[in-house]
mmCIF file of C-alpha atoms and ligand atoms in Angstrom:
data_model
loop_
_atom_site.group_PDB
_atom_site.id
_atom_site.type_symbol
_atom_site.label_atom_id
_atom_site.label_comp_id
_atom_site.label_asym_id
_atom_site.label_seq_id
_atom_site.Cartn_x
_atom_site.Cartn_y
_atom_site.Cartn_z
ATOM 1 C CA MET E 1 0.190 0.102 0.126
ATOM 2 C CA LYS E 2 1.570 3.251 -1.141
ATOM 3 C CA HIS E 3 -1.173 5.723 -0.107
ATOM 4 C CA PHE E 4 -4.442 5.074 1.888
ATOM 5 C CA THR E 5 -7.396 7.430 0.519
ATOM 6 C CA HIS E 6 -9.976 4.914 -0.345
ATOM 7 C CA ILE E 7 -10.950 1.430 0.815
ATOM 8 C CA ALA E 8 -9.630 -0.049 -2.348
ATOM 9 C CA ASP E 9 -6.054 0.701 -1.282
ATOM 10 C CA LEU E 10 -6.543 -1.928 1.409
ATOM 11 C CA GLY E 11 -9.133 -4.306 -0.473
ATOM 12 C CA PRO E 12 -11.138 -6.888 1.853
ATOM 13 C CA GLU E 13 -8.027 -8.816 3.105
ATOM 14 C CA GLY E 14 -6.190 -5.484 3.961
ATOM 15 C CA VAL E 15 -9.165 -4.330 6.011
ATOM 16 C CA GLN E 16 -9.205 -7.423 8.029
ATOM 17 C CA GLU E 17 -5.464 -7.271 8.442
ATOM 18 C CA VAL E 18 -5.586 -3.453 9.555
ATOM 19 C CA LEU E 19 -8.668 -4.440 12.001
ATOM 20 C CA ASP E 20 -6.587 -7.312 13.388
ATOM 21 C CA GLN E 21 -3.528 -5.108 14.159
ATOM 22 C CA ALA E 22 -5.774 -2.301 15.500
ATOM 23 C CA VAL E 23 -7.143 -5.113 18.036
ATOM 24 C CA ALA E 24 -3.721 -6.362 18.968
ATOM 25 C CA TRP E 25 -2.295 -2.640 19.559
ATOM 26 C CA LYS E 26 -5.352 -1.537 21.670
ATOM 27 C CA ALA E 27 -4.197 -4.436 24.074
ATOM 28 C CA ASN E 28 -0.453 -3.831 23.485
ATOM 29 C CA ALA E 29 0.510 -0.173 22.651
ATOM 30 C CA PRO E 30 3.463 -0.147 20.155
ATOM 31 C CA GLY E 31 5.694 2.164 21.643
ATOM 32 C CA HIS E 32 7.508 4.767 19.413
ATOM 33 C CA HIS E 33 6.958 3.129 16.278
ATOM 34 C CA LEU E 34 6.985 6.580 14.367
ATOM 35 C CA ALA E 35 10.250 7.972 15.927
ATOM 36 C CA GLY E 36 11.526 10.853 13.801
ATOM 37 C CA ARG E 37 8.713 11.063 11.258
ATOM 38 C CA ILE E 38 6.463 14.060 10.452
ATOM 39 C CA LEU E 39 2.858 14.112 9.247
ATOM 40 C CA GLY E 40 1.769 16.936 7.397
ATOM 41 C CA MET E 41 -1.938 17.481 7.937
ATOM 42 C CA VAL E 42 -3.639 19.563 5.271
ATOM 43 C CA PHE E 43 -7.270 20.676 6.209
ATOM 44 C CA PHE E 44 -9.606 22.416 3.284
ATOM 45 C CA ASN E 45 -12.399 21.853 5.956
ATOM 46 C CA PRO E 46 -12.989 21.894 9.783
ATOM 47 C CA SER E 47 -12.498 18.708 11.938
ATOM 48 C CA LEU E 48 -12.303 17.672 15.870
ATOM 49 C CA ARG E 49 -11.849 13.945 15.646
ATOM 50 C CA THR E 50 -9.796 13.558 12.652
ATOM 51 C CA ARG E 51 -7.294 16.284 13.372
ATOM 52 C CA THR E 52 -6.898 15.221 17.191
ATOM 53 C CA SER E 53 -6.819 11.362 16.517
ATOM 54 C CA PHE E 54 -4.134 11.834 14.006
ATOM 55 C CA GLU E 55 -1.963 14.567 15.980
ATOM 56 C CA ALA E 56 -2.193 11.902 19.189
ATOM 57 C CA ALA E 57 -1.226 9.085 16.639
ATOM 58 C CA MET E 58 1.909 10.859 15.592
ATOM 59 C CA ILE E 59 2.556 12.125 19.046
ATOM 60 C CA ARG E 60 2.455 8.478 21.044
ATOM 61 C CA GLY E 61 4.339 7.032 18.166
ATOM 62 C CA GLY E 62 7.160 9.361 18.717
ATOM 63 C CA GLY E 63 6.812 11.500 15.807
ATOM 64 C CA ASN E 64 5.392 14.851 14.922
ATOM 65 C CA ALA E 65 2.485 16.506 12.954
ATOM 66 C CA ILE E 66 2.288 19.733 11.374
ATOM 67 C CA VAL E 67 -1.154 21.114 10.750
ATOM 68 C CA LEU E 68 -2.076 23.532 7.863
ATOM 69 C CA GLU E 69 -5.620 25.181 7.520
ATOM 70 C CA VAL E 70 -5.869 26.234 3.908
ATOM 71 C CA GLY E 71 -6.822 29.930 3.771
ATOM 72 C CA ASN E 72 -6.171 30.302 7.335
ATOM 73 C CA GLY E 73 -2.504 31.252 7.662
ATOM 74 C CA VAL E 74 -1.853 29.353 4.713
ATOM 75 C CA TRP E 75 -2.406 30.279 1.099
ATOM 76 C CA ARG E 76 -5.639 29.303 -0.667
ATOM 77 C CA LEU E 77 -5.069 26.420 -3.324
ATOM 78 C CA GLU E 78 -6.205 26.115 -6.813
ATOM 79 C CA SER E 79 -6.853 22.685 -7.706
ATOM 80 C CA ARG E 80 -8.330 22.729 -11.288
ATOM 81 C CA ASP E 81 -5.896 22.488 -14.324
ATOM 82 C CA GLY E 82 -5.567 24.673 -17.083
ATOM 83 C CA VAL E 83 -7.252 27.832 -15.392
ATOM 84 C CA VAL E 84 -5.947 31.351 -15.375
ATOM 85 C CA MET E 85 -5.186 31.945 -11.695
ATOM 86 C CA ASP E 86 -6.162 35.572 -11.720
ATOM 87 C CA GLY E 87 -8.867 35.335 -8.737
ATOM 88 C CA ASP E 88 -8.373 34.607 -4.996
ATOM 89 C CA LEU E 89 -6.478 31.343 -5.127
ATOM 90 C CA THR E 90 -2.745 32.165 -4.796
ATOM 91 C CA GLU E 91 -1.107 28.781 -5.416
ATOM 92 C CA HIS E 92 -1.769 25.524 -7.584
ATOM 93 C CA LEU E 93 -1.679 22.317 -5.892
ATOM 94 C CA ARG E 94 0.812 21.186 -8.705
ATOM 95 C CA GLU E 95 3.620 23.322 -6.678
ATOM 96 C CA ALA E 96 2.241 23.535 -3.057
ATOM 97 C CA VAL E 97 1.723 19.506 -2.707
ATOM 98 C CA PRO E 98 5.304 18.445 -3.782
ATOM 99 C CA VAL E 99 6.780 21.022 -1.750
ATOM 100 C CA LEU E 100 4.893 19.719 1.398
ATOM 101 C CA GLY E 101 6.098 16.493 0.365
ATOM 102 C CA ARG E 102 9.740 17.825 0.568
ATOM 103 C CA TYR E 103 9.220 18.561 4.219
ATOM 104 C CA THR E 104 7.253 15.565 5.703
ATOM 105 C CA ASP E 105 7.238 11.959 5.551
ATOM 106 C CA PHE E 106 3.403 11.440 5.064
ATOM 107 C CA LEU E 107 0.767 13.940 3.912
ATOM 108 C CA ALA E 108 -2.808 13.773 5.121
ATOM 109 C CA VAL E 109 -5.827 15.821 3.578
ATOM 110 C CA ARG E 110 -9.203 16.753 4.088
ATOM 111 C CA ALA E 111 -10.837 17.954 1.189
ATOM 112 C CA PHE E 112 -14.711 17.543 1.263
ATOM 113 C CA SER E 113 -16.954 17.064 -1.803
ATOM 114 C CA ASP E 114 -17.694 20.437 -3.476
ATOM 115 C CA GLY E 115 -21.080 19.718 -4.191
ATOM 116 C CA GLY E 116 -20.516 18.914 -7.800
ATOM 117 C CA GLY E 117 -22.279 15.848 -7.924
ATOM 118 C CA LEU E 118 -21.788 12.019 -7.996
ATOM 119 C CA ASP E 119 -19.528 12.135 -10.780
ATOM 120 C CA ALA E 120 -17.259 15.084 -9.252
ATOM 121 C CA ASP E 121 -17.228 13.071 -6.049
ATOM 122 C CA ASP E 122 -15.989 9.761 -7.761
ATOM 123 C CA ALA E 123 -13.348 11.630 -9.627
ATOM 124 C CA ASP E 124 -11.975 12.970 -5.931
ATOM 125 C CA SER E 125 -9.852 15.407 -7.678
ATOM 126 C CA VAL E 126 -8.086 17.052 -4.886
ATOM 127 C CA ILE E 127 -7.216 13.949 -3.065
ATOM 128 C CA ASN E 128 -5.953 12.233 -6.470
ATOM 129 C CA ALA E 129 -3.904 15.441 -6.837
ATOM 130 C CA PHE E 130 -2.156 14.782 -3.866
ATOM 131 C CA ARG E 131 -1.584 11.277 -4.655
ATOM 132 C CA ARG E 132 -0.004 12.248 -7.736
ATOM 133 C CA PHE E 133 2.208 15.022 -6.678
ATOM 134 C CA ALA E 134 3.180 14.465 -3.092
ATOM 135 C CA GLY E 135 5.939 11.941 -3.611
ATOM 136 C CA VAL E 136 5.018 10.436 -0.263
ATOM 137 C CA PRO E 137 2.502 8.439 1.037
ATOM 138 C CA VAL E 138 -0.972 10.292 1.084
ATOM 139 C CA ILE E 139 -3.639 9.437 3.799
ATOM 140 C CA SER E 140 -7.249 10.529 3.170
ATOM 141 C CA MET E 141 -8.758 12.552 6.291
ATOM 142 C CA GLU E 142 -12.351 12.563 4.276
ATOM 143 C CA SER E 143 -12.320 13.571 0.583
ATOM 144 C CA ALA E 144 -15.118 13.738 -1.745
ATOM 145 C CA ARG E 145 -15.884 10.154 -2.345
ATOM 146 C CA GLU E 146 -14.839 8.689 0.961
ATOM 147 C CA HIS E 147 -13.655 8.829 4.819
ATOM 148 C CA PRO E 148 -11.928 5.390 4.910
ATOM 149 C CA CYS E 149 -10.243 5.755 8.189
ATOM 150 C CA GLN E 150 -14.070 6.441 9.808
ATOM 151 C CA GLY E 151 -14.945 3.309 7.840
ATOM 152 C CA LEU E 152 -12.136 1.292 9.798
ATOM 153 C CA ALA E 153 -12.956 2.724 13.090
ATOM 154 C CA ASP E 154 -16.860 1.917 12.467
ATOM 155 C CA MET E 155 -15.960 -1.682 11.686
ATOM 156 C CA LEU E 156 -13.307 -2.026 14.758
ATOM 157 C CA THR E 157 -16.206 -0.860 17.030
ATOM 158 C CA VAL E 158 -18.891 -3.067 15.240
ATOM 159 C CA ARG E 159 -16.190 -6.113 15.791
ATOM 160 C CA GLU E 160 -15.483 -5.210 19.431
ATOM 161 C CA ASN E 161 -19.165 -5.891 19.903
ATOM 162 C CA PHE E 162 -20.111 -8.658 18.128
ATOM 163 C CA GLY E 163 -16.571 -10.528 17.354
ATOM 164 C CA ASP E 164 -17.032 -12.145 13.743
ATOM 165 C CA LEU E 165 -18.207 -9.801 11.086
ATOM 166 C CA GLN E 166 -19.295 -12.436 8.626
ATOM 167 C CA ASN E 167 -22.695 -12.278 7.659
ATOM 168 C CA LEU E 168 -23.224 -9.708 10.564
ATOM 169 C CA PRO E 169 -26.705 -7.827 9.632
ATOM 170 C CA VAL E 170 -25.755 -4.062 9.711
ATOM 171 C CA THR E 171 -27.841 -1.157 8.721
ATOM 172 C CA LEU E 172 -27.089 2.234 7.294
ATOM 173 C CA THR E 173 -29.970 4.506 7.802
ATOM 174 C CA TRP E 174 -30.305 8.039 6.043
ATOM 175 C CA ALA E 175 -30.731 10.415 8.632
ATOM 176 C CA PRO E 176 -32.068 14.022 8.821
ATOM 177 C CA HIS E 177 -30.193 17.152 8.469
ATOM 178 C CA ILE E 178 -30.260 20.845 7.880
ATOM 179 C CA LYS E 179 -27.275 20.948 5.546
ATOM 180 C CA ARG E 180 -26.723 18.796 2.505
ATOM 181 C CA LEU E 181 -23.833 16.646 3.687
ATOM 182 C CA PRO E 182 -21.402 14.774 1.481
ATOM 183 C CA ARG E 183 -21.697 11.150 1.033
ATOM 184 C CA ALA E 184 -18.126 10.144 2.064
ATOM 185 C CA VAL E 185 -19.057 8.594 5.452
ATOM 186 C CA PRO E 186 -21.982 6.486 4.029
ATOM 187 C CA ASN E 187 -19.782 5.301 1.295
ATOM 188 C CA SER E 188 -17.095 4.446 3.749
ATOM 189 C CA PHE E 189 -19.084 2.673 6.329
ATOM 190 C CA LEU E 190 -20.787 0.602 3.227
ATOM 191 C CA LEU E 191 -17.707 -0.191 1.646
ATOM 192 C CA SER E 192 -15.754 -1.147 4.888
ATOM 193 C CA ALA E 193 -18.928 -3.247 5.965
ATOM 194 C CA ALA E 194 -19.097 -5.065 2.613
ATOM 195 C CA ALA E 195 -15.314 -5.747 2.779
ATOM 196 C CA SER E 196 -15.779 -7.362 6.021
ATOM 197 C CA GLY E 197 -18.326 -9.818 4.894
ATOM 198 C CA CYS E 198 -21.299 -7.984 6.627
ATOM 199 C CA ASP E 199 -24.868 -8.333 5.474
ATOM 200 C CA VAL E 200 -25.306 -4.588 4.896
ATOM 201 C CA ARG E 201 -28.653 -2.987 4.544
ATOM 202 C CA VAL E 202 -28.776 0.549 3.093
ATOM 203 C CA VAL E 203 -32.063 2.475 3.802
ATOM 204 C CA HIS E 204 -32.724 5.894 2.573
ATOM 205 C CA PRO E 205 -35.497 8.072 0.843
ATOM 206 C CA GLU E 206 -36.160 8.342 -2.743
ATOM 207 C CA GLY E 207 -33.651 10.939 -4.380
ATOM 208 C CA PHE E 208 -30.848 10.109 -2.062
ATOM 209 C CA ASP E 209 -29.358 7.428 -3.944
ATOM 210 C CA LEU E 210 -25.559 6.557 -3.271
ATOM 211 C CA ALA E 211 -23.101 6.786 -6.264
ATOM 212 C CA PRO E 212 -23.975 3.702 -8.736
ATOM 213 C CA SER E 213 -19.863 3.186 -8.557
ATOM 214 C CA VAL E 214 -19.704 2.902 -4.985
ATOM 215 C CA LEU E 215 -22.399 0.508 -5.051
ATOM 216 C CA GLU E 216 -20.989 -1.545 -7.692
ATOM 217 C CA GLN E 217 -17.789 -1.871 -5.557
ATOM 218 C CA ALA E 218 -19.603 -2.742 -2.416
ATOM 219 C CA HIS E 219 -21.368 -5.514 -4.538
ATOM 220 C CA GLU E 220 -17.997 -6.747 -5.694
ATOM 221 C CA TYR E 221 -16.578 -6.898 -2.188
ATOM 222 C CA ALA E 222 -19.754 -8.701 -0.877
ATOM 223 C CA ARG E 223 -19.265 -11.168 -3.682
ATOM 224 C CA ALA E 224 -15.470 -11.638 -2.470
ATOM 225 C CA THR E 225 -16.212 -11.876 1.241
ATOM 226 C CA GLY E 226 -19.554 -13.889 1.031
ATOM 227 C CA GLY E 227 -21.503 -10.777 2.731
ATOM 228 C CA LYS E 228 -24.581 -9.154 1.094
ATOM 229 C CA VAL E 229 -25.460 -5.652 0.101
ATOM 230 C CA SER E 230 -28.927 -4.551 0.034
ATOM 231 C CA VAL E 231 -30.749 -1.205 -0.723
ATOM 232 C CA LEU E 232 -34.120 -0.524 0.799
ATOM 233 C CA ARG E 233 -36.853 2.208 1.192
ATOM 234 C CA ASP E 234 -38.508 0.821 4.188
ATOM 235 C CA ARG E 235 -36.528 1.392 7.573
ATOM 236 C CA ALA E 236 -38.483 -1.526 9.531
ATOM 237 C CA GLU E 237 -37.334 -4.000 6.782
ATOM 238 C CA ALA E 238 -33.641 -2.758 6.948
ATOM 239 C CA ALA E 239 -33.733 -3.157 10.634
ATOM 240 C CA ALA E 240 -35.421 -6.185 11.052
ATOM 241 C CA GLY E 241 -32.921 -8.571 13.132
ATOM 242 C CA SER E 242 -29.930 -6.105 12.356
ATOM 243 C CA LYS E 243 -27.344 -5.797 14.874
ATOM 244 C CA VAL E 244 -26.052 -2.032 14.021
ATOM 245 C CA LEU E 245 -27.772 1.060 13.355
ATOM 246 C CA TYR E 246 -25.447 3.473 11.973
ATOM 247 C CA ALA E 247 -27.105 6.938 11.151
ATOM 248 C CA LYS E 248 -25.738 9.349 8.716
ATOM 249 C CA ALA E 249 -27.212 12.306 6.749
ATOM 250 C CA TRP E 250 -26.391 12.886 3.238
ATOM 251 C CA GLY E 251 -27.781 15.214 0.447
ATOM 252 C CA PRO E 252 -30.449 14.776 -2.046
ATOM 253 C CA THR E 253 -28.962 13.203 -5.339
ATOM 254 C CA ASP E 254 -30.298 16.010 -7.542
ATOM 255 C CA GLY E 255 -30.448 18.592 -5.037
ATOM 256 C CA THR E 256 -34.515 18.633 -4.910
ATOM 257 C CA ALA E 257 -35.807 15.849 -3.046
ATOM 258 C CA GLU E 258 -37.985 16.580 -0.116
ATOM 259 C CA VAL E 259 -38.478 14.300 2.837
ATOM 260 C CA ARG E 260 -40.389 14.406 6.197
ATOM 261 C CA LEU E 261 -37.456 14.846 8.378
ATOM 262 C CA GLU E 262 -39.229 13.263 11.480
ATOM 263 C CA ASP E 263 -39.989 9.958 9.521
ATOM 264 C CA TRP E 264 -36.265 9.288 9.705
ATOM 265 C CA MET E 265 -34.661 10.569 13.263
ATOM 266 C CA THR E 266 -33.353 7.486 15.006
ATOM 267 C CA ARG E 267 -35.442 6.840 18.107
ATOM 268 C CA ASP E 268 -35.484 4.209 20.845
ATOM 269 C CA SER E 269 -38.519 2.653 19.086
ATOM 270 C CA ASP E 270 -36.285 2.109 16.084
ATOM 271 C CA PHE E 271 -34.572 -0.830 18.241
ATOM 272 C CA ASP E 272 -37.696 -2.603 18.992
ATOM 273 C CA MET E 273 -37.380 -4.590 15.764
ATOM 274 C CA MET E 274 -33.693 -4.980 15.649
ATOM 275 C CA HIS E 275 -31.611 -7.693 17.778
ATOM 276 C CA ARG E 276 -31.988 -7.404 21.228
ATOM 277 C CA ASP E 277 -28.275 -6.196 21.722
ATOM 278 C CA ALA E 278 -28.127 -3.965 18.790
ATOM 279 C CA ILE E 279 -26.027 -0.927 18.932
ATOM 280 C CA PHE E 280 -26.102 2.613 17.690
ATOM 281 C CA CYS E 281 -23.251 4.243 15.684
ATOM 282 C CA HIS E 282 -22.721 7.630 14.164
ATOM 283 C CA CYS E 283 -19.212 9.258 12.977
ATOM 284 C CA LEU E 284 -19.882 12.665 14.923
ATOM 285 C CA PRO E 285 -20.631 15.459 14.961
ATOM 286 C CA VAL E 286 -24.146 14.585 15.354
ATOM 287 C CA ARG E 287 -27.076 16.978 15.605
ATOM 288 C CA ARG E 288 -29.063 16.002 18.807
ATOM 289 C CA ASN E 289 -32.773 15.477 18.445
ATOM 290 C CA LEU E 290 -32.491 16.191 14.537
ATOM 291 C CA GLU E 291 -30.308 13.182 13.473
ATOM 292 C CA VAL E 292 -30.894 10.989 16.486
ATOM 293 C CA SER E 293 -32.624 11.522 19.912
ATOM 294 C CA GLU E 294 -30.908 12.220 22.914
ATOM 295 C CA THR E 295 -32.007 9.296 24.705
ATOM 296 C CA VAL E 296 -30.480 7.010 22.073
ATOM 297 C CA LEU E 297 -27.319 8.942 22.195
ATOM 298 C CA ASP E 298 -27.098 9.022 25.879
ATOM 299 C CA GLY E 299 -28.232 5.379 26.379
ATOM 300 C CA PRO E 300 -26.560 2.179 26.710
ATOM 301 C CA ARG E 301 -26.818 1.207 22.904
ATOM 302 C CA SER E 302 -24.735 4.165 21.822
ATOM 303 C CA HIS E 303 -21.116 3.466 20.946
ATOM 304 C CA VAL E 304 -20.282 6.737 19.115
ATOM 305 C CA ILE E 305 -17.432 7.450 21.708
ATOM 306 C CA ASP E 306 -15.975 4.116 21.135
ATOM 307 C CA GLU E 307 -15.975 4.752 17.298
ATOM 308 C CA ALA E 308 -14.268 8.060 17.735
ATOM 309 C CA GLU E 309 -11.558 6.648 20.057
ATOM 310 C CA ASN E 310 -11.085 3.973 17.472
ATOM 311 C CA ARG E 311 -9.979 6.388 14.918
ATOM 312 C CA PHE E 312 -6.931 6.564 16.733
ATOM 313 C CA HIS E 313 -6.188 3.028 16.734
ATOM 314 C CA VAL E 314 -6.709 2.141 12.888
ATOM 315 C CA GLN E 315 -4.829 5.300 12.151
ATOM 316 C CA ARG E 316 -1.743 4.223 14.076
ATOM 317 C CA VAL E 317 -1.814 0.997 12.191
ATOM 318 C CA ILE E 318 -2.229 2.866 8.622
ATOM 319 C CA LEU E 319 0.538 5.169 9.617
ATOM 320 C CA ASP E 320 2.681 2.104 10.598
ATOM 321 C CA ARG E 321 2.031 0.532 7.319
ATOM 322 C CA LEU E 322 2.738 3.516 5.012
ATOM 323 C CA LYS E 323 5.850 4.530 6.883
ATOM 324 C CA GLY E 324 7.797 1.689 4.807
ATOM 325 C CA GLY E 325 7.106 4.176 1.815
ATOM 326 C CA ALA E 326 8.098 7.506 3.699
HETATM 327 N N1 CP I 1 -15.804 11.872 12.283
HETATM 328 C C1 CP I 1 -15.046 12.893 12.021
HETATM 329 O O1 CP I 1 -14.483 12.919 11.121
HETATM 330 O O2 CP I 1 -14.807 13.795 13.031
HETATM 331 P P1 CP I 1 -14.420 15.436 12.511
HETATM 332 O O3 CP I 1 -15.125 16.049 11.381
HETATM 333 O O4 CP I 1 -14.584 15.935 13.771
HETATM 334 O O5 CP I 1 -12.852 15.070 12.326
#
């Protein structure tokens, strides 16, 4: 693995290897495995967990992290090729990225979807420019298409609760939100769960489809792992007997779909039809009493804090695997 920007960089086998190592390292911390290494972290968008968990992983591993917030003490960056740079953007990724690669051993990047649609998300132009020009390993801290470290942390959390992931029924449900959020998190949960052999049920209102390319990749992983992927409209059907309810908001496919938000907020009653030990997951940040009721978030089924902790554990493994190329 030269970079980790998409679940495809690991594939189903690699996902399981990372989870195995994360479990082992949670029990026995690895010491200063990143001594002398520098991680450059480039943020085009804000963060709480991602920034802190990567910085913590570098510091606990004996290395260092340099954080750059684009447009906040750092030049605003152009990513489009062939444009006349006569606007507000000062520097092109074609110069900025290789320069950063000369100072650091890895580059981690957060560049959300710009809302340009499913094809633009698929092209993932900013993270792919980093892959092309960095000269050092690149890690996604969430790009237009995926948030792969989140997907790994989610599956580690599920595995800690249920052990064997093979054919484990897990439900990814659309959640209400006041903003049209990107699809990177639901894409990554779907791909990570399919790569782990789960029985993944995705449920969302009409007009909120995930990208065909992501669904195709998830089906391919399910075929390889003996898992299953279903896309449903009915929440009760998707939740029946399931062991995980993963709620996430994302925007409408064509920008126009309307939905009754109160029909989709996760409540305690959603768990009536699920497995008796079912857990609730969310990547955070979460909007209380909009995406999910506070009684679910504050109740015993919620594992959202564990998921956030697990970001640290899986990222430590990813950094270690990439350091060979650093
Ligand atoms: N889940 C996640 O990526 O959180 P942040 O946006 O706070 O980094």
